Each structure stands twice: as structure tokens, then as C-alpha cells.
XYZ file of C-alpha atoms in Angstrom:
160
model
C -88.253 27.265 6.466
C -84.555 26.970 7.067
C -82.595 24.208 5.626
C -79.394 23.077 7.217
C -76.824 21.452 5.262
C -74.839 18.707 6.902
C -71.558 17.892 5.438
C -71.074 14.423 3.990
C -67.960 13.630 5.881
C -67.006 15.347 9.258
C -63.431 15.640 9.029
C -62.969 16.429 12.661
C -64.358 13.295 13.794
C -62.000 11.095 11.847
C -58.757 12.493 13.280
C -57.116 10.545 15.709
C -56.979 11.850 18.926
C -53.847 13.691 19.729
C -51.886 12.867 22.762
C -50.550 16.423 24.376
C -47.028 16.325 25.402
C -46.520 16.703 28.955
C -43.801 18.550 30.628
C -41.067 16.234 31.496
C -41.568 13.648 28.815
C -37.968 13.087 26.855
C -37.633 12.649 23.080
C -35.544 10.085 21.889
C -32.441 11.604 20.066
C -28.944 12.986 20.765
C -28.548 16.284 22.230
C -26.080 18.766 20.459
C -23.655 18.122 23.449
C -23.618 14.013 23.126
C -23.256 14.481 19.195
C -20.005 16.742 19.922
C -18.592 14.057 22.312
C -19.097 11.356 19.758
C -17.397 13.388 17.119
C -14.525 14.179 19.552
C -14.075 10.524 20.330
C -14.033 9.613 16.566
C -11.409 12.346 15.612
C -8.941 10.903 18.617
C -9.383 7.298 17.347
C -8.916 8.394 13.710
C -5.809 10.454 14.977
C -4.188 7.320 16.713
C -4.928 5.139 13.775
C -3.206 7.849 11.363
C -0.264 8.457 13.419
C 0.403 4.979 13.836
C -0.115 4.508 9.905
C 2.087 7.230 9.061
C 5.162 6.298 11.217
C 5.647 2.911 9.154
C 6.283 4.129 5.708
C 9.731 2.824 5.634
C 8.806 -0.580 7.162
C 6.765 -1.073 4.310
C 9.571 0.035 1.877
C 11.563 -2.604 3.404
C 9.190 -5.013 2.670
C 8.760 -4.266 -0.613
C 12.839 -4.082 -1.026
C 12.728 -7.946 0.178
C 9.990 -8.747 -2.623
C 11.871 -7.008 -5.277
C 14.812 -8.921 -4.494
C 12.956 -11.994 -4.725
C 11.572 -10.954 -8.344
C 15.321 -9.879 -9.514
C 16.479 -13.629 -8.065
C 13.778 -14.883 -10.427
C 14.913 -12.868 -13.221
C 18.623 -13.911 -12.842
C 17.692 -17.588 -12.837
C 15.998 -17.146 -15.995
C 18.734 -15.296 -17.401
C 21.273 -18.311 -16.405
C 18.637 -20.882 -17.822
C 19.079 -19.061 -21.264
C 22.817 -18.161 -21.317
C 24.578 -20.575 -18.878
C 25.540 -18.075 -16.442
C 24.495 -15.034 -14.234
C 25.445 -11.562 -15.955
C 29.134 -10.146 -14.666
C 29.097 -7.793 -12.186
C 30.211 -5.142 -14.753
C 27.072 -6.071 -16.914
C 25.038 -5.648 -13.819
C 21.262 -5.730 -13.427
C 21.323 -3.492 -16.554
C 21.695 -6.896 -18.338
C 18.202 -8.108 -17.375
C 16.669 -4.815 -19.335
C 19.140 -4.776 -22.355
C 21.217 -7.050 -24.081
C 24.777 -6.523 -22.819
C 27.434 -5.584 -25.257
C 30.110 -6.234 -22.783
C 31.835 -9.348 -23.074
C 30.814 -12.378 -22.442
C 27.721 -11.508 -24.522
C 24.675 -13.642 -24.183
C 23.911 -15.764 -27.055
C 20.383 -16.806 -25.655
C 19.224 -13.326 -24.457
C 15.672 -13.122 -24.184
C 13.906 -11.105 -26.797
C 12.198 -8.168 -24.628
C 14.421 -8.797 -21.610
C 13.989 -10.536 -18.187
C 12.813 -7.178 -16.465
C 10.694 -4.312 -18.072
C 12.988 -1.495 -16.393
C 16.403 -1.338 -14.420
C 15.426 -2.000 -10.846
C 15.560 0.575 -8.008
C 15.200 0.087 -4.377
C 12.125 1.044 -2.663
C 14.327 4.237 -1.658
C 14.785 5.026 -5.311
C 18.326 3.899 -5.160
C 20.104 1.179 -7.278
C 20.470 -2.302 -6.249
C 23.984 -3.517 -5.673
C 24.676 -6.678 -7.711
C 27.897 -8.645 -7.477
C 28.577 -11.847 -9.442
C 31.187 -14.017 -8.262
C 31.948 -17.639 -8.378
C 28.896 -19.025 -10.080
C 26.603 -17.230 -7.758
C 25.319 -13.437 -6.994
C 24.412 -10.976 -4.369
C 21.904 -8.267 -4.628
C 21.752 -5.705 -1.945
C 19.759 -2.665 -0.869
C 21.488 -0.497 1.538
C 17.854 0.368 3.440
C 16.815 3.825 3.883
C 19.948 5.295 4.795
C 21.720 3.939 1.700
C 24.970 2.851 3.619
C 26.085 -0.550 4.350
C 25.478 -1.948 7.908
C 22.414 -0.264 10.061
C 19.811 -1.483 11.913
C 15.981 -1.377 11.747
C 14.834 0.478 8.324
C 18.564 1.329 7.729
C 19.773 -2.251 7.887
C 20.922 -3.852 4.392
C 18.446 -6.273 2.740
C 20.021 -8.879 0.547
C 19.329 -11.817 -1.745
C 21.991 -14.656 -2.786
C 21.714 -17.158 -5.585
């Protein structure tokens, strides 16, 4: 007598039927050529954006110089409130950082000063300061460092 053992679980019968891929059926996804085209488009757009941003640093510096002049004007006004007048042309903007020793020596100069460091314009050059007739003029000569000019070479000034 032969004994035939049947498997407890027939694995083959539990599998889902497989769908065979037919010739001509397309898979979803990108081909290598499509991916290269997308990368080239991204590179071109990035290049255009970078070129526009890189060509404008001097415009950003001019804007920064305007903001710096506004801050210096505020420090000069505080100096005047404490001491009755603006620093002289000879004392210059250094009077906002260190107590002047050139007359007239301010009696109520603020401990610690009015600015933390001697101001330089956005191109690393000192601002021109003139005190005249109870007022003042602060000027940056722009990118070229020379009086006059246009665009980023134009003078930037503040008065008080």
C-alpha cells in the first residue's frame, strides 16, 4: 500500500495570477534622454538667475551705504542732544566712537560712544563728514570713490 502525502498548504494555488507583459506596453517613468533635458533646463534657469544676482552687488552696496548714513545721522543727533552741537569737521565721525580731545571737548559724551566702530562705506572707504553752520553732511563717493558720477558711482549723502 502506498501512502500519498498531500501538502497542508498548496503555495502555488495561493499566488495571484501574473500578468505577462506584452510587447508594446510602456512603463511609467522618464527615459535617460528626458532626464537629461530636464537637467539642462534647470541648469539654464539657474545660470540666468545667478548671472542676474551676481551682476548686482554694487547696487546692494549702494543701498547699504544709504542705510549706514541713516544710522550715522541718528548717532550724530544723539551726540548733539548730549553735547549741544555736532562734532566739528576736524573731530569727524571718530567723535562718535572715541571722546574727542580736539576742542571743543564734549562735556556729556556718552560712555561707550555713539557707534561701536569708525564707519566705512560699503566699498570700505571712510565717509566724508563736514560740520557747518549748525548742521552736517555725510557723504559716500560711491563705487569709484570720486565726487559725482552716475549709477553705483553716484555720491550718496545725508544731511542734518
